[in-house]
């Protein structure tokens, strides 16, 4: 098969890397791609995706924006095989209000909420919530649309900046105000063909920029995947109370969901509750999840795209995996870029894989070109070994002003009593 991957980040590099290893795949094309994907496939930053798709057997979409924009609908109308949700089904991520009211209608566990369409409504609604309180822009905001406000003052300044457009522009003209949920977060991603559900292994993202979950939220500073993140009973509960009702509810509404369904969950004392849905793979969860795959993932996705998501075609190694994101100075507020990166080859010498996110190839070598620069990924026989192996690789890489978290996966270590 020839496969087209849409996107240019670390998630797309991990997809290209894994798909290129599959026996069923002859070529991977990435549009537009990055210097990392250029090493495993062919980048095509110039042709319109619909032109490239004409010559491949399957298209896979990385980021949410093209999905919400209806790329899948347009490709299907042309008869191209593509794996991902339609524009209508992508509203699960494209509109937080859609997602919340869908969950309310289908009894899916989530935080109590109200919707505000003006600053006045938001102020009135805030009176019905205790602190901390969570404020979410309705539309897509590249991870910047959610604020957990610890004080009344912060809540007031956040709703003000949402409605005057200074926080995230038009995406913040409608706001969800919701109850704060305490617990540990889990990323639960499943593949669906609109009917069947095949869960991937659980993973955990680390959204805050600094160790110990301190500082502002980012797109994700690292992730780990370990099957022990959830017990068998918790997995089943998530499938029964979240995944199955979503897939059945979307089908019953005439907008069946096919693609990667990502539930961002808070494991609360009262069970798993949904923080958000994404209609795609997570970044950086994908980097560590795909590192654990032990199957022909392309064959699995090809069948899923044709309506037969088959769990027998999906297999993960037991070994836990870890991805540490190396970020530019100033990230997430104002990343400074253009620094030369050294040591990628040395980092990969012991089996780690360095996924490119924000890089650019220049005559001087690979330089930084975004906030999240690299996702250094490795696995190990235990979580402790996976963490050790990954940080050994991280230490080989250098660019001016770089920063990364040194505690990715550590919560798991204490939970499983590893050292
Ligand atoms: P979201 O994009 O909706 O997943 O929100 C981004 C991050 O904000 C989540 O990963 C959580 O860390 C945090 N968050 C969102 N909603 C809540 C909530 N109701 N209670 C506590 N934390 C939340
Ligand atoms: N890692 C969170 C996300 O992809 O949205």
Short mmCIF file of C-alpha atoms and ligand atoms in Angstrom, two decimals:
data_model
loop_
_atom_site.label_atom_id
_atom_site.label_comp_id
_atom_site.label_asym_id
_atom_site.label_seq_id
_atom_site.Cartn_x
_atom_site.Cartn_y
_atom_site.Cartn_z
CA UNK A 1 0.00 0.00 0.00
CA UNK A 2 0.88 3.61 -0.46
CA UNK A 3 -0.26 5.71 2.46
CA UNK A 4 -0.74 9.47 2.76
CA UNK A 5 -0.44 11.10 6.18
CA UNK A 6 -1.73 14.64 6.62
CA UNK A 7 0.14 16.79 9.13
CA UNK A 8 3.58 17.97 10.20
CA UNK A 9 4.15 17.27 13.89
CA UNK A 10 5.55 14.64 16.21
CA UNK A 11 2.37 12.58 16.02
CA UNK A 12 2.65 12.46 12.23
CA UNK A 13 6.34 11.52 12.40
CA UNK A 14 5.42 8.64 14.73
CA UNK A 15 2.65 7.54 12.35
CA UNK A 16 4.98 7.66 9.35
CA UNK A 17 7.71 5.80 11.26
CA UNK A 18 5.38 3.01 12.38
CA UNK A 19 3.52 2.67 9.07
CA UNK A 20 6.77 2.50 7.10
CA UNK A 21 7.76 -0.53 9.20
CA UNK A 22 4.62 -2.44 8.14
CA UNK A 23 5.00 -5.31 5.70
CA UNK A 24 1.86 -4.14 3.89
CA UNK A 25 3.32 -0.68 3.14
CA UNK A 26 5.53 0.21 0.19
CA UNK A 27 5.52 3.98 0.51
CA UNK A 28 4.52 6.69 2.96
CA UNK A 29 3.88 10.23 1.77
CA UNK A 30 3.50 13.01 4.31
CA UNK A 31 1.82 16.31 3.49
CA UNK A 32 3.41 18.63 4.36
CA UNK A 33 5.66 16.62 6.72
CA UNK A 34 8.81 17.73 8.57
CA UNK A 35 12.54 16.89 8.52
CA UNK A 36 11.85 13.81 10.64
CA UNK A 37 9.16 12.39 8.35
CA UNK A 38 11.51 13.01 5.40
CA UNK A 39 13.76 10.30 6.85
CA UNK A 40 11.06 7.61 6.78
CA UNK A 41 8.95 8.64 3.82
CA UNK A 42 8.51 11.28 1.15
CA UNK A 43 7.35 14.75 2.14
CA UNK A 44 5.03 16.58 -0.22
CA UNK A 45 4.56 20.13 1.01
CA UNK A 46 3.43 21.54 -2.33
CA UNK A 47 0.61 19.55 -3.97
CA UNK A 48 -2.94 19.85 -2.64
CA UNK A 49 -3.71 16.74 -0.54
CA UNK A 50 -6.59 15.75 -2.81
CA UNK A 51 -4.15 15.49 -5.71
CA UNK A 52 -1.79 13.24 -3.74
CA UNK A 53 -4.66 11.14 -2.36
CA UNK A 54 -5.59 10.21 -5.88
CA UNK A 55 -2.44 8.08 -6.07
CA UNK A 56 -2.50 6.33 -2.68
CA UNK A 57 -4.50 3.49 -1.13
CA UNK A 58 -5.30 5.11 2.21
CA UNK A 59 -5.15 8.57 3.78
CA UNK A 60 -4.74 9.13 7.52
CA UNK A 61 -5.27 12.56 9.10
CA UNK A 62 -3.15 13.66 12.06
CA UNK A 63 -4.51 17.00 13.33
CA UNK A 64 -8.06 18.09 14.14
CA UNK A 65 -8.33 21.21 11.97
CA UNK A 66 -8.69 19.46 8.58
CA UNK A 67 -11.17 17.00 10.12
CA UNK A 68 -13.37 19.74 11.58
CA UNK A 69 -13.05 21.46 8.22
CA UNK A 70 -14.57 18.47 6.38
CA UNK A 71 -11.53 16.89 4.65
CA UNK A 72 -12.96 13.39 5.14
CA UNK A 73 -16.27 14.36 3.52
CA UNK A 74 -14.47 15.87 0.52
CA UNK A 75 -12.19 12.84 0.06
CA UNK A 76 -15.08 10.38 0.36
CA UNK A 77 -17.04 12.34 -2.25
CA UNK A 78 -14.11 11.74 -4.60
CA UNK A 79 -14.02 8.03 -3.78
CA UNK A 80 -10.73 8.13 -1.81
CA UNK A 81 -10.30 5.78 1.15
CA UNK A 82 -9.59 7.89 4.23
CA UNK A 83 -9.57 7.04 7.92
CA UNK A 84 -11.12 9.73 10.09
CA UNK A 85 -14.42 11.29 11.15
CA UNK A 86 -16.64 13.42 8.96
CA UNK A 87 -17.12 17.11 9.57
CA UNK A 88 -20.36 16.43 11.46
CA UNK A 89 -18.78 13.76 13.67
CA UNK A 90 -15.75 15.99 14.31
CA UNK A 91 -17.99 18.38 16.24
CA UNK A 92 -17.20 16.21 19.26
CA UNK A 93 -13.89 18.10 19.31
CA UNK A 94 -14.79 21.16 17.24
CA UNK A 95 -17.38 22.42 19.70
CA UNK A 96 -17.17 21.90 23.45
CA UNK A 97 -20.85 22.89 23.69
CA UNK A 98 -21.77 20.17 21.19
CA UNK A 99 -19.71 17.64 23.17
CA UNK A 100 -21.23 18.62 26.52
CA UNK A 101 -24.83 18.55 25.33
CA UNK A 102 -24.21 15.25 23.53
CA UNK A 103 -22.86 13.79 26.78
CA UNK A 104 -25.82 15.16 28.73
CA UNK A 105 -28.28 13.61 26.25
CA UNK A 106 -26.58 10.22 26.39
CA UNK A 107 -25.83 10.06 30.10
CA UNK A 108 -22.05 10.04 29.62
CA UNK A 109 -20.24 10.97 32.86
CA UNK A 110 -18.69 14.46 32.73
CA UNK A 111 -18.34 17.60 34.83
CA UNK A 112 -21.48 19.66 35.59
CA UNK A 113 -21.56 22.72 33.30
CA UNK A 114 -23.33 25.81 32.02
CA UNK A 115 -22.93 27.64 28.72
CA UNK A 116 -22.47 31.42 28.43
CA UNK A 117 -22.93 33.43 25.23
CA UNK A 118 -21.97 36.79 26.75
CA UNK A 119 -19.84 38.21 29.53
CA UNK A 120 -22.97 38.93 31.57
CA UNK A 121 -24.17 35.34 31.28
CA UNK A 122 -20.71 34.08 32.23
CA UNK A 123 -20.62 36.25 35.37
CA UNK A 124 -24.09 35.03 36.37
CA UNK A 125 -23.14 31.39 35.74
CA UNK A 126 -19.93 31.68 37.78
CA UNK A 127 -22.09 32.23 40.88
CA UNK A 128 -23.26 28.61 40.55
CA UNK A 129 -19.74 27.13 40.81
CA UNK A 130 -17.21 26.88 43.62
CA UNK A 131 -13.47 27.43 43.14
CA UNK A 132 -11.42 26.33 41.37
CA UNK A 133 -13.65 26.61 38.30
CA UNK A 134 -12.88 25.58 34.73
CA UNK A 135 -13.49 27.91 31.75
CA UNK A 136 -13.41 26.58 28.21
CA UNK A 137 -13.66 28.31 24.87
CA UNK A 138 -16.22 26.53 22.70
CA UNK A 139 -14.15 26.33 19.50
CA UNK A 140 -10.74 24.96 18.51
CA UNK A 141 -7.97 26.84 20.29
CA UNK A 142 -4.87 24.65 19.86
CA UNK A 143 -4.81 23.72 23.55
CA UNK A 144 -4.99 27.32 24.77
CA UNK A 145 -8.76 27.50 25.27
CA UNK A 146 -9.00 25.96 28.75
CA UNK A 147 -8.24 27.79 31.99
CA UNK A 148 -8.55 26.35 35.48
CA UNK A 149 -9.21 29.49 37.54
CA UNK A 150 -8.17 29.26 41.18
CA UNK A 151 -9.63 32.59 42.32
CA UNK A 152 -12.67 34.73 41.56
CA UNK A 153 -10.33 37.35 40.14
CA UNK A 154 -8.73 34.90 37.75
CA UNK A 155 -12.17 33.64 36.69
CA UNK A 156 -13.29 37.24 36.01
CA UNK A 157 -10.18 38.13 34.00
CA UNK A 158 -10.42 34.88 32.03
CA UNK A 159 -14.05 35.31 30.99
CA UNK A 160 -13.29 38.94 30.11
CA UNK A 161 -10.42 37.92 27.82
CA UNK A 162 -12.50 35.09 26.31
CA UNK A 163 -15.35 37.40 25.33
CA UNK A 164 -13.21 40.33 24.16
CA UNK A 165 -11.31 37.91 21.89
CA UNK A 166 -7.87 38.52 23.40
CA UNK A 167 -7.45 34.98 24.75
CA UNK A 168 -8.26 32.80 21.73
CA UNK A 169 -10.14 35.01 19.26
CA UNK A 170 -13.47 33.89 17.83
CA UNK A 171 -13.19 30.42 19.46
CA UNK A 172 -13.95 32.14 22.80
CA UNK A 173 -17.18 33.86 21.83
CA UNK A 174 -19.10 31.01 23.49
CA UNK A 175 -17.87 29.62 26.77
CA UNK A 176 -18.41 26.45 28.80
CA UNK A 177 -18.12 26.94 32.55
CA UNK A 178 -17.64 23.70 34.38
CA UNK A 179 -17.07 22.10 37.71
CA UNK A 180 -13.45 21.26 38.62
CA UNK A 181 -12.77 17.53 38.83
CA UNK A 182 -9.99 16.14 40.98
CA UNK A 183 -8.11 12.95 40.15
CA UNK A 184 -5.55 11.57 37.76
CA UNK A 185 -5.91 12.09 34.02
CA UNK A 186 -5.86 9.27 31.50
CA UNK A 187 -5.86 9.43 27.71
CA UNK A 188 -8.07 6.66 26.36
CA UNK A 189 -8.00 6.32 22.59
CA UNK A 190 -10.02 3.84 20.57
CA UNK A 191 -10.39 3.09 16.89
CA UNK A 192 -13.93 2.88 15.57
CA UNK A 193 -15.38 2.15 12.17
CA UNK A 194 -18.69 3.69 13.22
CA UNK A 195 -19.89 0.53 14.94
CA UNK A 196 -17.05 -1.55 16.36
CA UNK A 197 -14.68 -0.20 19.01
CA UNK A 198 -11.06 -1.32 19.36
CA UNK A 199 -9.26 0.36 22.26
CA UNK A 200 -5.57 1.20 22.11
CA UNK A 201 -3.50 0.91 25.29
CA UNK A 202 -3.99 3.66 27.90
CA UNK A 203 -1.54 6.53 28.17
CA UNK A 204 -1.01 9.64 30.25
CA UNK A 205 -0.09 13.09 29.00
CA UNK A 206 1.77 15.72 31.05
CA UNK A 207 0.22 19.05 30.09
CA UNK A 208 1.82 21.49 32.53
CA UNK A 209 5.14 22.95 31.44
CA UNK A 210 7.13 22.27 34.64
CA UNK A 211 7.88 19.25 36.84
CA UNK A 212 5.23 18.36 39.40
CA UNK A 213 2.46 19.62 37.07
CA UNK A 214 3.41 23.24 37.77
CA UNK A 215 3.08 26.20 35.44
CA UNK A 216 0.81 26.89 32.48
CA UNK A 217 -0.67 24.18 30.25
CA UNK A 218 1.08 23.27 27.01
CA UNK A 219 0.20 21.03 24.08
CA UNK A 220 1.80 18.24 26.14
CA UNK A 221 5.34 17.97 27.56
CA UNK A 222 5.54 14.20 27.48
CA UNK A 223 3.55 11.03 27.88
CA UNK A 224 3.91 7.44 28.90
CA UNK A 225 1.98 4.31 28.05
CA UNK A 226 1.71 1.36 30.38
CA UNK A 227 -1.14 -1.13 30.43
CA UNK A 228 -1.27 -0.83 34.24
CA UNK A 229 -2.54 2.78 33.97
CA UNK A 230 -6.01 1.17 34.03
CA UNK A 231 -7.26 -2.03 35.61
CA UNK A 232 -9.29 -4.39 33.47
CA UNK A 233 -12.38 -3.25 35.33
CA UNK A 234 -11.64 0.44 34.68
CA UNK A 235 -11.09 -0.28 30.99
CA UNK A 236 -14.44 -2.02 30.79
CA UNK A 237 -16.16 0.80 32.65
CA UNK A 238 -14.74 3.35 30.17
CA UNK A 239 -15.85 1.23 27.23
CA UNK A 240 -19.35 0.78 28.70
CA UNK A 241 -20.02 4.28 30.05
CA UNK A 242 -18.11 6.43 27.54
CA UNK A 243 -16.95 4.81 24.31
CA UNK A 244 -19.99 2.64 23.53
CA UNK A 245 -22.54 5.42 24.25
CA UNK A 246 -20.55 7.85 22.05
CA UNK A 247 -20.34 5.49 19.08
CA UNK A 248 -23.98 4.38 19.41
CA UNK A 249 -25.22 7.92 20.07
CA UNK A 250 -23.39 9.37 17.07
CA UNK A 251 -24.72 6.58 14.85
CA UNK A 252 -28.27 7.11 16.14
CA UNK A 253 -27.96 10.85 15.37
CA UNK A 254 -27.14 10.07 11.75
CA UNK A 255 -23.51 11.20 12.17
CA UNK A 256 -21.61 7.95 12.76
CA UNK A 257 -18.11 8.39 14.15
CA UNK A 258 -15.30 6.55 12.39
CA UNK A 259 -11.71 7.33 13.26
CA UNK A 260 -9.59 7.71 16.37
CA UNK A 261 -11.84 8.62 19.30
CA UNK A 262 -9.81 10.13 22.12
CA UNK A 263 -11.44 10.56 25.52
CA UNK A 264 -9.50 12.76 27.92
CA UNK A 265 -10.65 11.33 31.25
CA UNK A 266 -10.38 12.30 34.89
CA UNK A 267 -10.32 9.20 37.07
CA UNK A 268 -12.37 10.62 39.95
CA UNK A 269 -13.43 8.97 43.19
CA UNK A 270 -16.83 8.50 41.50
CA UNK A 271 -15.34 6.79 38.42
CA UNK A 272 -14.06 8.02 35.05
CA UNK A 273 -15.46 11.35 33.81
CA UNK A 274 -14.86 12.94 30.42
CA UNK A 275 -12.84 16.18 30.30
CA UNK A 276 -12.85 16.40 26.54
CA UNK A 277 -13.11 14.45 23.32
CA UNK A 278 -10.60 14.64 20.53
CA UNK A 279 -11.38 13.17 17.13
CA UNK A 280 -7.79 12.16 16.38
CA UNK A 281 -4.72 10.69 18.00
CA UNK A 282 -3.14 12.65 20.86
CA UNK A 283 0.22 14.36 20.61
CA UNK A 284 2.52 13.28 22.38
CA UNK A 285 0.50 10.17 23.37
CA UNK A 286 0.88 8.77 19.84
CA UNK A 287 4.65 8.80 20.05
CA UNK A 288 4.74 6.44 23.03
CA UNK A 289 1.70 4.38 21.97
CA UNK A 290 3.02 3.64 18.50
CA UNK A 291 6.43 2.78 19.93
CA UNK A 292 4.73 -0.20 21.62
CA UNK A 293 2.98 -1.57 18.52
CA UNK A 294 3.76 -5.09 17.43
CA UNK A 295 1.52 -5.61 14.39
CA UNK A 296 0.87 -4.38 10.87
CA UNK A 297 -0.80 -1.15 11.94
CA UNK A 298 -1.41 -0.15 8.32
CA UNK A 299 -3.39 -3.32 7.67
CA UNK A 300 -5.43 -2.66 10.82
CA UNK A 301 -6.21 0.93 9.80
CA UNK A 302 -6.97 -0.08 6.22
CA UNK A 303 -9.61 -2.55 7.40
CA UNK A 304 -10.98 -0.01 9.91
CA UNK A 305 -11.31 2.58 7.14
CA UNK A 306 -13.32 0.04 5.15
CA UNK A 307 -15.69 -0.56 8.04
CA UNK A 308 -14.02 -3.52 9.75
CA UNK A 309 -12.12 -2.42 12.85
CA UNK A 310 -10.77 -5.79 13.99
CA UNK A 311 -9.08 -6.16 17.37
CA UNK A 312 -7.30 -9.29 16.13
CA UNK A 313 -5.18 -7.10 13.83
CA UNK A 314 -3.92 -4.92 16.68
CA UNK A 315 -1.20 -5.97 19.10
CA UNK A 316 0.95 -4.05 21.59
CA UNK A 317 4.13 -5.17 23.29
CA UNK A 318 3.83 -5.36 27.08
CA UNK A 319 6.84 -3.06 27.55
CA UNK A 320 5.90 0.41 28.80
CA UNK A 321 7.09 3.40 26.76
CA UNK A 322 7.88 7.03 27.44
CA UNK A 323 8.05 10.16 25.30
CA UNK A 324 9.81 13.26 26.61
CA UNK A 325 9.17 16.49 24.73
CA UNK A 326 12.12 18.85 24.34
CA UNK A 327 10.85 22.41 24.02
CA UNK A 328 12.17 25.76 22.84
CA UNK A 329 13.10 28.53 25.27
CA UNK A 330 10.02 30.58 26.09
CA UNK A 331 7.53 27.80 25.28
CA UNK A 332 4.53 27.86 25.77
CA UNK A 333 4.16 31.66 25.92
CA UNK A 334 6.65 32.90 23.29
CA UNK A 335 8.97 30.22 21.93
CA UNK A 336 12.26 31.42 20.44
CA UNK A 337 13.36 29.33 17.46
CA UNK A 338 16.22 28.96 15.01
CA UNK A 339 18.71 27.19 17.34
CA UNK A 340 20.86 24.42 15.89
CA UNK A 341 20.06 20.97 17.35
CA UNK A 342 22.87 18.56 18.13
CA UNK A 343 22.98 14.93 19.18
CA UNK A 344 19.91 13.40 17.52
CA UNK A 345 21.95 10.53 16.06
CA UNK A 346 23.73 9.88 19.35
CA UNK A 347 20.34 9.81 21.09
CA UNK A 348 19.09 7.19 18.66
CA UNK A 349 22.19 5.00 18.96
CA UNK A 350 20.70 2.96 21.82
CA UNK A 351 17.30 2.31 20.28
CA UNK A 352 15.46 5.51 21.17
CA UNK A 353 13.47 7.18 18.44
CA UNK A 354 13.58 10.96 18.18
CA UNK A 355 10.35 12.23 16.65
CA UNK A 356 10.50 15.68 15.10
CA UNK A 357 7.76 18.18 15.93
CA UNK A 358 9.04 21.73 15.42
CA UNK A 359 12.22 21.42 13.34
CA UNK A 360 13.50 22.75 10.06
CA UNK A 361 16.31 21.54 7.81
CA UNK A 362 18.88 24.23 6.93
CA UNK A 363 22.38 24.20 5.44
CA UNK A 364 23.68 24.50 9.04
CA UNK A 365 21.75 21.39 10.04
CA UNK A 366 18.45 20.76 11.78
CA UNK A 367 17.25 23.83 13.69
CA UNK A 368 14.34 24.47 16.02
CA UNK A 369 11.21 25.81 14.36
CA UNK A 370 8.44 25.57 16.94
CA UNK A 371 7.56 25.40 20.63
CA UNK A 372 7.66 21.64 20.95
CA UNK A 373 10.78 20.61 19.07
CA UNK A 374 11.42 16.88 19.57
CA UNK A 375 9.72 13.90 21.20
CA UNK A 376 12.37 11.51 22.45
CA UNK A 377 10.77 8.07 22.81
CA UNK A 378 11.90 4.72 24.14
CA UNK A 379 10.53 1.70 25.96
CA UNK A 380 11.83 -0.79 28.50
CA UNK A 381 11.06 -4.02 30.30
CA UNK A 382 9.65 -2.00 33.21
CA UNK A 383 8.37 1.55 33.45
CA UNK A 384 11.51 2.44 35.41
CA UNK A 385 13.65 1.05 32.57
CA UNK A 386 11.61 2.91 29.95
CA UNK A 387 12.06 6.18 31.84
CA UNK A 388 15.78 5.54 32.29
CA UNK A 389 16.30 4.63 28.63
CA UNK A 390 14.41 7.69 27.43
CA UNK A 391 16.24 10.19 29.63
CA UNK A 392 19.61 8.64 28.67
CA UNK A 393 18.72 9.55 25.08
CA UNK A 394 17.42 13.00 26.05
CA UNK A 395 20.79 13.80 27.65
CA UNK A 396 22.54 13.37 24.31
CA UNK A 397 20.56 16.18 22.68
CA UNK A 398 21.42 19.83 22.94
CA UNK A 399 20.09 23.16 21.70
CA UNK A 400 20.34 26.57 23.23
CA UNK A 401 17.73 27.31 25.86
CA UNK A 402 16.05 23.89 25.59
CA UNK A 403 13.85 22.71 28.41
CA UNK A 404 11.99 19.52 29.23
CA UNK A 405 10.28 17.91 32.19
CA UNK A 406 12.38 15.47 34.18
CA UNK A 407 9.43 13.63 35.75
CA UNK A 408 7.58 12.08 32.80
CA UNK A 409 6.03 8.80 33.97
CA UNK A 410 7.00 9.31 37.59
CA UNK A 411 3.41 9.11 38.85
CA UNK A 412 3.28 5.61 37.41
CA UNK A 413 6.51 4.66 39.19
CA UNK A 414 5.10 5.43 42.59
CA UNK A 415 1.80 3.75 41.74
CA UNK A 416 3.50 0.51 40.69
CA UNK A 417 6.15 0.67 43.39
CA UNK A 418 9.01 0.75 40.88
CA UNK A 419 12.13 2.79 41.41
P1 LIG B 1 -9.37 19.92 27.83
O1 LIG B 1 -8.77 20.52 26.60
O2 LIG B 1 -10.83 20.14 27.96
O3 LIG B 1 -8.95 18.49 28.07
O4 LIG B 1 -8.68 20.69 29.05
C1 LIG B 1 -7.28 20.81 29.12
C2 LIG B 1 -6.82 20.44 30.50
O5 LIG B 1 -7.49 21.22 31.49
C3 LIG B 1 -7.14 19.00 30.88
O6 LIG B 1 -6.19 18.12 30.39
C4 LIG B 1 -7.16 19.08 32.38
O7 LIG B 1 -5.84 19.07 32.90
C5 LIG B 1 -7.75 20.44 32.64
N1 LIG B 1 -9.22 20.33 32.83
C6 LIG B 1 -10.17 20.44 31.89
N2 LIG B 1 -11.39 20.28 32.41
C7 LIG B 1 -11.23 20.08 33.73
C8 LIG B 1 -12.11 19.84 34.83
N3 LIG B 1 -13.44 19.84 34.67
N4 LIG B 1 -11.58 19.66 36.05
C9 LIG B 1 -10.23 19.70 36.23
N5 LIG B 1 -9.35 19.91 35.24
C10 LIG B 1 -9.82 20.11 33.99
N1 LIG B 2 -2.02 15.49 24.18
C1 LIG B 2 -3.31 16.08 24.13
C2 LIG B 2 -3.84 16.29 22.79
O1 LIG B 2 -3.33 15.77 21.81
O2 LIG B 2 -4.84 16.97 22.67
#
